[in-house]
Amino acid sequence: MHPEVTSDKPGMCPKCHMALEKVKQKPEQHGHDHDKHAGHSPNMFKQKFWLSLLLTIPTLVFSHTVQSWFGLNFMFTGSEYIPAVFGTTIFLYGGLVFLKSARGELAARQPGMMTLISMAISVAFVYSLLVTFKVVSGMDFWWELATLVTIMLLGHWLEMASVQNAQGALNELAKLLPDEAELIDGDTTKKVLISELKVGDLLLIRPGAGVPVDGVVVKGSSEVNESMLTGESKPVAKKPDSEVIGGTINASGALTIKATKVGNDTALAGIMKLVEEAQTSKSNTQILADKAAFYLTFVALGAALITWIAWWIAGASAGFILERIVTVLVIACPHALGLAVPLVTAISTTLAAKNGLLVRQRMALEAARNIDVILFDKTGTLTKGEQGVVDVVAKDKTRMLSLAAALERESEHPIAKAIFQYARGQNVPEIHTTDFSALSGRGVRATINGKSVYIGGPRILEERAVRLDAALRAATKKASDDGKTVVYVIEGRNVLGAIMLADVIRKESREAVATLHSMGKRVAMLTGDSKGVAAWVAKELGIKEYFAEVLPENKAETVKKLQTDGSRVAMVGDGVNDAPALTQADIGIAIGAGTDVAIESAGIVLASSDPRGVAKIVTLSKKTYSKMVQNLAWATGYNALAIPLAAGVTSALGFVLSPAFGAVLMSLSTIVVAINAQFLRKVRL
């Protein structure tokens, strides 16, 4: 995660506390993996810039050309060599970094920006040296060379600082983990480094403290802020058996947790791995920009050659021709073009991570803007995948729920727990029971105030030989047709009412579907449940297109069916039995994977279970692509206009672009691209 951290022996990274991985020194990579800034840092360029600037001042002051501009003459014996001495020092000190990088580009057979810069400053240096030692006659370029190298260093310093700032997601994620944890040792606690923790350790998480590892609550209750990992701003309630994620912040209550995942196995480690993969992966736009920058290098070389031939035929002096060639080489550098997409990529990856959107494949995010159909798997995606009360039919709901809660209080059955939790949430009066007994396969009974009370399914009605009134019979029939589970409450031989249960729809799902519809997207749903259940969920969410009774192995066929008319499909599933469909879709989005982010079949992973993240993906995709296009348009448009100026087409009008001013323009174009990319940070998803 932090390649700058190295050690000659195994250990833990001091920044993210993950295990250091053994690396092998690889030979120079050939092809498209060459990094023009390998081994560079903003601080290096910063130091070189300031020292070069300091040396540039006397180079300018003692230049014959500069003095003539201002009508000055304060030369002394030997002062004519000052520009040569300082110019040579600047070339060897400040320009060496460009020469080394150019050698790397040429070794990788990928000439580019560094090659052009190196050619420009090398030609200027060699020619100026020959003029100074009177090997050839003409005007030297020492002050132009000094300002050229200095401005280039400034531009690269700003570029590297922007990229490093944009790629700060990994460092920000690493900062979420505390350095130490409070390990419970018998009746006391002791502070230990989180690198020393093991699965099964009991940890005390005090109010306001960070959770050091993934775990499960064994004691206490509190609320935990998970926004830094899931994008969900509302604190999440935690109680015994609740899962907690390393890197989140505990609120007001103390929690005792049992560590379940440590080190590289934690959710945060998985998220950091995905962020790193996303920042190093390339999108189609990035590949296009790389090709454009590659070919622009040859365009620049061709333009320099044509400039030399044209001015030589026109009878221009060698100094003028050389100045034009150097200016063309400098101004044609694909600097802004090379930065246009990577900087946007880095910023969008950071923005996505902050909103709980983990981009595994850059191409998936880029393609999201053109998606036509969003296909949701129902269970665990639009619904919670657990039974919950969705309706209650009774003349006296409060009394019926009180009786139901009394009978279901001690049961571990999922339906019983759902009824009890719902009743408790309605704040119904508490009633005590006696003579409790379970009726195998039918329900339960108990005595309350001397009367027998039963709760169970349709078989309990047959056993008690009771009949439903017309209203209740109609309500329960409709519920059954919708695929809901119906539970009846009977007191003696009187049916008090019915409780309907179903897979609980997430409260965020309605907003998610409505938002996608407002974006002009088709929303469809597939499920292995019955048609009744699918129809009910689809109606509740406003989804018109749904596929029911689909087996897991046939989900990919449903995706293919939607793709037959040319529609581009995004499949949203839980990443378990949806893997084939996620792979078949144009984009696979895994949801609800906050503690298991390494889902290979998905291009994008939602760290939370909130389906509203799908709309955020589409929005981010559109905004990111827009910024890329803007930057590419500026970078290519700038070169198209600047190269003819550098070649001297306006010399007849009395305007000639100097190499130094060309370097200013080249650096300015890079700054414009960098600033434009930064505006992406202001996007609200």
mmCIF file of C-alpha atoms in Angstrom, residues 352-606:
data_model
loop_
_atom_site.group_PDB
_atom_site.id
_atom_site.type_symbol
_atom_site.label_atom_id
_atom_site.label_comp_id
_atom_site.label_asym_id
_atom_site.label_seq_id
_atom_site.Cartn_x
_atom_site.Cartn_y
_atom_site.Cartn_z
ATOM 1 C CA ALA A 352 -15.622 7.442 -4.695
ATOM 2 C CA ALA A 353 -13.927 5.890 -1.656
ATOM 3 C CA LYS A 354 -15.202 8.682 0.588
ATOM 4 C CA ASN A 355 -18.739 7.899 -0.583
ATOM 5 C CA GLY A 356 -18.453 4.159 -0.015
ATOM 6 C CA LEU A 357 -17.944 3.383 -3.726
ATOM 7 C CA LEU A 358 -14.956 1.124 -4.235
ATOM 8 C CA VAL A 359 -13.840 1.111 -7.852
ATOM 9 C CA ARG A 360 -11.988 -2.080 -8.795
ATOM 10 C CA GLN A 361 -11.900 -1.439 -12.542
ATOM 11 C CA ARG A 362 -11.603 2.065 -13.998
ATOM 12 C CA MET A 363 -13.318 0.929 -17.186
ATOM 13 C CA ALA A 364 -16.381 -0.045 -15.143
ATOM 14 C CA LEU A 365 -16.700 3.470 -13.706
ATOM 15 C CA GLU A 366 -16.176 5.051 -17.125
ATOM 16 C CA ALA A 367 -18.855 2.813 -18.707
ATOM 17 C CA ALA A 368 -21.432 3.553 -15.971
ATOM 18 C CA ARG A 369 -22.455 6.834 -17.609
ATOM 19 C CA ASN A 370 -23.831 4.932 -20.628
ATOM 20 C CA ILE A 371 -25.735 2.207 -18.777
ATOM 21 C CA ASP A 372 -29.319 1.712 -20.009
ATOM 22 C CA VAL A 373 -30.678 -0.903 -17.572
ATOM 23 C CA ILE A 374 -30.017 -1.341 -13.861
ATOM 24 C CA LEU A 375 -30.861 -4.941 -12.905
ATOM 25 C CA PHE A 376 -31.184 -5.463 -9.141
ATOM 26 C CA ASP A 377 -31.114 -8.823 -7.440
ATOM 27 C CA LYS A 378 -33.943 -8.618 -4.876
ATOM 28 C CA THR A 379 -32.803 -10.479 -1.775
ATOM 29 C CA GLY A 380 -30.100 -8.718 0.199
ATOM 30 C CA THR A 381 -29.995 -5.835 -2.282
ATOM 31 C CA LEU A 382 -33.383 -4.129 -2.508
ATOM 32 C CA THR A 383 -34.514 -6.087 0.557
ATOM 33 C CA LYS A 384 -32.689 -6.950 3.768
ATOM 34 C CA GLY A 385 -32.891 -10.691 3.215
ATOM 35 C CA GLU A 386 -34.665 -11.193 6.549
ATOM 36 C CA GLN A 387 -38.296 -11.568 7.627
ATOM 37 C CA GLY A 388 -40.060 -8.553 9.070
ATOM 38 C CA VAL A 389 -43.619 -7.433 9.804
ATOM 39 C CA VAL A 390 -45.077 -5.537 6.846
ATOM 40 C CA ASP A 391 -48.776 -5.359 7.851
ATOM 41 C CA VAL A 392 -51.116 -5.993 10.786
ATOM 42 C CA VAL A 393 -54.862 -6.590 10.451
ATOM 43 C CA ALA A 394 -56.934 -6.535 13.675
ATOM 44 C CA LYS A 395 -59.751 -4.641 15.352
ATOM 45 C CA ASP A 396 -57.515 -3.956 18.373
ATOM 46 C CA LYS A 397 -53.946 -3.953 17.050
ATOM 47 C CA THR A 398 -52.344 -2.905 20.334
ATOM 48 C CA ARG A 399 -53.878 -5.753 22.375
ATOM 49 C CA MET A 400 -53.210 -8.341 19.669
ATOM 50 C CA LEU A 401 -49.557 -7.291 19.368
ATOM 51 C CA SER A 402 -49.191 -7.406 23.171
ATOM 52 C CA LEU A 403 -50.422 -10.999 23.195
ATOM 53 C CA ALA A 404 -48.222 -11.929 20.220
ATOM 54 C CA ALA A 405 -45.124 -10.392 21.849
ATOM 55 C CA ALA A 406 -45.833 -12.258 25.092
ATOM 56 C CA LEU A 407 -45.928 -15.597 23.267
ATOM 57 C CA GLU A 408 -42.937 -14.951 20.988
ATOM 58 C CA ARG A 409 -40.646 -13.352 23.584
ATOM 59 C CA GLU A 410 -38.436 -16.371 24.276
ATOM 60 C CA SER A 411 -38.506 -17.986 20.814
ATOM 61 C CA GLU A 412 -35.404 -18.071 18.582
ATOM 62 C CA HIS A 413 -37.400 -18.683 15.401
ATOM 63 C CA PRO A 414 -36.748 -15.883 12.826
ATOM 64 C CA ILE A 415 -40.490 -15.179 12.392
ATOM 65 C CA ALA A 416 -41.040 -15.111 16.171
ATOM 66 C CA LYS A 417 -38.091 -12.735 16.639
ATOM 67 C CA ALA A 418 -39.410 -10.475 13.882
ATOM 68 C CA ILE A 419 -42.870 -10.279 15.502
ATOM 69 C CA PHE A 420 -41.414 -9.586 18.949
ATOM 70 C CA GLN A 421 -39.069 -6.861 17.622
ATOM 71 C CA TYR A 422 -41.938 -5.209 15.736
ATOM 72 C CA ALA A 423 -44.264 -5.295 18.753
ATOM 73 C CA ARG A 424 -41.591 -3.878 21.021
ATOM 74 C CA GLY A 425 -41.027 -1.098 18.483
ATOM 75 C CA GLN A 426 -44.744 -0.228 18.751
ATOM 76 C CA ASN A 427 -44.341 0.213 22.548
ATOM 77 C CA VAL A 428 -47.224 -2.168 23.341
ATOM 78 C CA PRO A 429 -47.967 -3.046 27.003
ATOM 79 C CA GLU A 430 -46.067 -6.042 28.364
ATOM 80 C CA ILE A 431 -48.105 -9.114 29.244
ATOM 81 C CA HIS A 432 -46.935 -12.166 31.213
ATOM 82 C CA THR A 433 -47.783 -15.743 30.219
ATOM 83 C CA THR A 434 -48.046 -19.097 31.964
ATOM 84 C CA ASP A 435 -48.204 -22.691 30.747
ATOM 85 C CA PHE A 436 -46.213 -21.908 27.616
ATOM 86 C CA SER A 437 -45.800 -24.766 25.125
ATOM 87 C CA ALA A 438 -44.628 -25.159 21.538
ATOM 88 C CA LEU A 439 -46.894 -26.805 19.000
ATOM 89 C CA SER A 440 -44.550 -28.595 16.603
ATOM 90 C CA GLY A 441 -44.913 -27.295 13.060
ATOM 91 C CA ARG A 442 -47.972 -25.216 13.951
ATOM 92 C CA GLY A 443 -47.040 -22.440 16.406
ATOM 93 C CA VAL A 444 -47.107 -21.839 20.173
ATOM 94 C CA ARG A 445 -49.681 -21.517 22.947
ATOM 95 C CA ALA A 446 -49.783 -20.035 26.431
ATOM 96 C CA THR A 447 -52.264 -19.059 29.109
ATOM 97 C CA ILE A 448 -52.935 -15.374 29.653
ATOM 98 C CA ASN A 449 -55.468 -14.208 32.244
ATOM 99 C CA GLY A 450 -56.960 -17.706 32.334
ATOM 100 C CA LYS A 451 -57.490 -17.942 28.588
ATOM 101 C CA SER A 452 -55.577 -20.025 26.037
ATOM 102 C CA VAL A 453 -53.856 -17.909 23.408
ATOM 103 C CA TYR A 454 -52.420 -19.360 20.203
ATOM 104 C CA ILE A 455 -50.184 -17.930 17.509
ATOM 105 C CA GLY A 456 -49.293 -19.740 14.290
ATOM 106 C CA GLY A 457 -49.979 -20.297 10.601
ATOM 107 C CA PRO A 458 -53.052 -21.604 8.710
ATOM 108 C CA ARG A 459 -52.785 -25.066 10.318
ATOM 109 C CA ILE A 460 -53.598 -23.547 13.709
ATOM 110 C CA LEU A 461 -56.925 -22.372 12.252
ATOM 111 C CA GLU A 462 -57.778 -25.917 11.144
ATOM 112 C CA GLU A 463 -56.748 -27.390 14.475
ATOM 113 C CA ARG A 464 -58.829 -24.909 16.460
ATOM 114 C CA ALA A 465 -61.712 -25.180 13.942
ATOM 115 C CA VAL A 466 -62.165 -21.425 13.774
ATOM 116 C CA ARG A 467 -63.368 -19.341 10.838
ATOM 117 C CA LEU A 468 -62.242 -15.951 9.595
ATOM 118 C CA ASP A 469 -64.635 -13.098 8.971
ATOM 119 C CA ALA A 470 -64.962 -11.835 5.394
ATOM 120 C CA ALA A 471 -62.646 -8.816 5.826
ATOM 121 C CA LEU A 472 -59.870 -10.807 7.460
ATOM 122 C CA ARG A 473 -60.239 -13.630 4.939
ATOM 123 C CA ALA A 474 -59.891 -11.178 2.017
ATOM 124 C CA ALA A 475 -56.838 -9.474 3.587
ATOM 125 C CA THR A 476 -55.016 -12.718 4.304
ATOM 126 C CA LYS A 477 -55.777 -14.137 0.840
ATOM 127 C CA LYS A 478 -54.252 -11.066 -0.803
ATOM 128 C CA ALA A 479 -51.214 -11.322 1.494
ATOM 129 C CA SER A 480 -50.761 -14.996 0.584
ATOM 130 C CA ASP A 481 -51.059 -14.167 -3.118
ATOM 131 C CA ASP A 482 -48.298 -11.587 -2.633
ATOM 132 C CA GLY A 483 -46.083 -14.289 -1.146
ATOM 133 C CA LYS A 484 -46.245 -12.947 2.405
ATOM 134 C CA THR A 485 -46.174 -15.185 5.454
ATOM 135 C CA VAL A 486 -49.409 -14.906 7.478
ATOM 136 C CA VAL A 487 -49.487 -15.572 11.233
ATOM 137 C CA TYR A 488 -52.783 -15.634 13.163
ATOM 138 C CA VAL A 489 -53.404 -14.730 16.826
ATOM 139 C CA ILE A 490 -56.264 -16.693 18.449
ATOM 140 C CA GLU A 491 -57.712 -16.178 21.906
ATOM 141 C CA GLY A 492 -59.895 -19.166 22.850
ATOM 142 C CA ARG A 493 -61.928 -19.682 19.687
ATOM 143 C CA ASN A 494 -61.809 -16.022 18.638
ATOM 144 C CA VAL A 495 -59.387 -14.909 15.886
ATOM 145 C CA LEU A 496 -58.054 -11.518 17.021
ATOM 146 C CA GLY A 497 -56.289 -10.771 13.752
ATOM 147 C CA ALA A 498 -53.345 -11.558 11.513
ATOM 148 C CA ILE A 499 -49.735 -10.458 11.179
ATOM 149 C CA MET A 500 -48.187 -10.415 7.693
ATOM 150 C CA LEU A 501 -44.444 -10.887 7.266
ATOM 151 C CA ALA A 502 -42.185 -10.662 4.245
ATOM 152 C CA ASP A 503 -38.600 -10.011 3.248
ATOM 153 C CA VAL A 504 -38.198 -6.438 4.528
ATOM 154 C CA ILE A 505 -37.670 -3.822 1.822
ATOM 155 C CA ARG A 506 -34.792 -1.491 2.591
ATOM 156 C CA LYS A 507 -36.076 2.004 3.308
ATOM 157 C CA GLU A 508 -33.432 3.386 0.921
ATOM 158 C CA SER A 509 -34.607 1.217 -2.001
ATOM 159 C CA ARG A 510 -37.577 3.414 -2.952
ATOM 160 C CA GLU A 511 -35.385 6.494 -3.225
ATOM 161 C CA ALA A 512 -32.742 4.524 -5.137
ATOM 162 C CA VAL A 513 -35.244 3.333 -7.751
ATOM 163 C CA ALA A 514 -36.915 6.759 -8.035
ATOM 164 C CA THR A 515 -33.553 8.488 -8.533
ATOM 165 C CA LEU A 516 -32.504 6.081 -11.268
ATOM 166 C CA HIS A 517 -35.865 6.556 -13.007
ATOM 167 C CA SER A 518 -35.357 10.331 -12.880
ATOM 168 C CA MET A 519 -32.003 9.798 -14.619
ATOM 169 C CA GLY A 520 -33.812 8.052 -17.477
ATOM 170 C CA LYS A 521 -32.577 4.564 -16.554
ATOM 171 C CA ARG A 522 -34.662 1.385 -16.865
ATOM 172 C CA VAL A 523 -34.822 -0.434 -13.539
ATOM 173 C CA ALA A 524 -35.484 -4.176 -13.458
ATOM 174 C CA MET A 525 -35.439 -6.791 -10.709
ATOM 175 C CA LEU A 526 -34.757 -10.510 -10.600
ATOM 176 C CA THR A 527 -35.317 -13.010 -7.795
ATOM 177 C CA GLY A 528 -35.569 -16.685 -7.084
ATOM 178 C CA ASP A 529 -38.750 -16.047 -5.075
ATOM 179 C CA SER A 530 -42.280 -16.686 -6.317
ATOM 180 C CA LYS A 531 -44.072 -14.425 -8.767
ATOM 181 C CA GLY A 532 -46.311 -13.197 -5.968
ATOM 182 C CA VAL A 533 -43.377 -12.024 -3.866
ATOM 183 C CA ALA A 534 -41.654 -10.446 -6.884
ATOM 184 C CA ALA A 535 -44.840 -8.650 -7.936
ATOM 185 C CA TRP A 536 -45.373 -7.264 -4.443
ATOM 186 C CA VAL A 537 -41.793 -5.950 -4.060
ATOM 187 C CA ALA A 538 -41.822 -4.522 -7.595
ATOM 188 C CA LYS A 539 -45.125 -2.740 -6.945
ATOM 189 C CA GLU A 540 -43.860 -1.314 -3.638
ATOM 190 C CA LEU A 541 -40.759 0.092 -5.343
ATOM 191 C CA GLY A 542 -42.344 1.217 -8.605
ATOM 192 C CA ILE A 543 -40.439 -1.320 -10.726
ATOM 193 C CA LYS A 544 -42.377 -2.362 -13.827
ATOM 194 C CA GLU A 545 -39.974 -4.997 -15.156
ATOM 195 C CA TYR A 546 -39.178 -8.030 -13.001
ATOM 196 C CA PHE A 547 -38.115 -11.677 -13.354
ATOM 197 C CA ALA A 548 -39.288 -14.213 -10.743
ATOM 198 C CA GLU A 549 -38.399 -17.812 -9.876
ATOM 199 C CA VAL A 550 -34.953 -17.422 -11.463
ATOM 200 C CA LEU A 551 -32.433 -19.986 -10.256
ATOM 201 C CA PRO A 552 -28.926 -18.691 -9.391
ATOM 202 C CA GLU A 553 -27.378 -20.523 -12.353
ATOM 203 C CA ASN A 554 -29.900 -18.865 -14.716
ATOM 204 C CA LYS A 555 -29.382 -15.272 -13.585
ATOM 205 C CA ALA A 556 -26.705 -14.697 -16.236
ATOM 206 C CA GLU A 557 -29.264 -15.728 -18.896
ATOM 207 C CA THR A 558 -31.573 -12.962 -17.663
ATOM 208 C CA VAL A 559 -28.764 -10.448 -18.159
ATOM 209 C CA LYS A 560 -28.196 -11.757 -21.695
ATOM 210 C CA LYS A 561 -31.925 -11.411 -22.426
ATOM 211 C CA LEU A 562 -31.801 -7.729 -21.477
ATOM 212 C CA GLN A 563 -28.699 -7.234 -23.623
ATOM 213 C CA THR A 564 -30.241 -8.692 -26.807
ATOM 214 C CA ASP A 565 -31.687 -5.343 -27.915
ATOM 215 C CA GLY A 566 -28.325 -3.625 -27.502
ATOM 216 C CA SER A 567 -29.024 -2.337 -23.998
ATOM 217 C CA ARG A 568 -26.050 -1.923 -21.694
ATOM 218 C CA VAL A 569 -26.796 -3.608 -18.375
ATOM 219 C CA ALA A 570 -25.482 -3.018 -14.877
ATOM 220 C CA MET A 571 -26.125 -5.956 -12.554
ATOM 221 C CA VAL A 572 -26.408 -5.186 -8.841
ATOM 222 C CA GLY A 573 -26.134 -8.165 -6.507
ATOM 223 C CA ASP A 574 -24.683 -9.399 -3.244
ATOM 224 C CA GLY A 575 -21.691 -10.993 -4.950
ATOM 225 C CA VAL A 576 -22.314 -14.517 -3.648
ATOM 226 C CA ASN A 577 -24.629 -16.463 -5.963
ATOM 227 C CA ASP A 578 -24.786 -13.516 -8.355
ATOM 228 C CA ALA A 579 -21.204 -13.911 -9.596
ATOM 229 C CA PRO A 580 -22.065 -15.262 -13.105
ATOM 230 C CA ALA A 581 -24.605 -12.473 -13.664
ATOM 231 C CA LEU A 582 -22.173 -9.835 -12.366
ATOM 232 C CA THR A 583 -19.592 -11.087 -14.858
ATOM 233 C CA GLN A 584 -22.039 -11.274 -17.779
ATOM 234 C CA ALA A 585 -23.295 -7.711 -17.239
ATOM 235 C CA ASP A 586 -21.564 -4.735 -18.847
ATOM 236 C CA ILE A 587 -20.901 -3.563 -15.289
ATOM 237 C CA GLY A 588 -21.016 -5.715 -12.166
ATOM 238 C CA ILE A 589 -21.833 -3.883 -8.915
ATOM 239 C CA ALA A 590 -21.547 -5.815 -5.646
ATOM 240 C CA ILE A 591 -23.635 -4.424 -2.793
ATOM 241 C CA GLY A 592 -23.625 -5.049 0.923
ATOM 242 C CA ALA A 593 -19.967 -6.050 0.945
ATOM 243 C CA GLY A 594 -18.684 -3.848 3.756
ATOM 244 C CA THR A 595 -16.827 -6.727 5.410
ATOM 245 C CA ASP A 596 -15.965 -8.699 2.284
ATOM 246 C CA VAL A 597 -14.801 -6.266 -0.366
ATOM 247 C CA ALA A 598 -12.645 -8.598 -2.442
ATOM 248 C CA ILE A 599 -15.352 -9.655 -4.899
ATOM 249 C CA GLU A 600 -13.574 -10.588 -8.084
ATOM 250 C CA SER A 601 -16.682 -10.673 -10.280
ATOM 251 C CA ALA A 602 -17.651 -7.042 -9.655
ATOM 252 C CA GLY A 603 -16.095 -3.972 -11.262
ATOM 253 C CA ILE A 604 -17.441 -1.714 -8.507
ATOM 254 C CA VAL A 605 -18.172 -2.580 -4.878
ATOM 255 C CA LEU A 606 -20.503 -0.692 -2.542
#
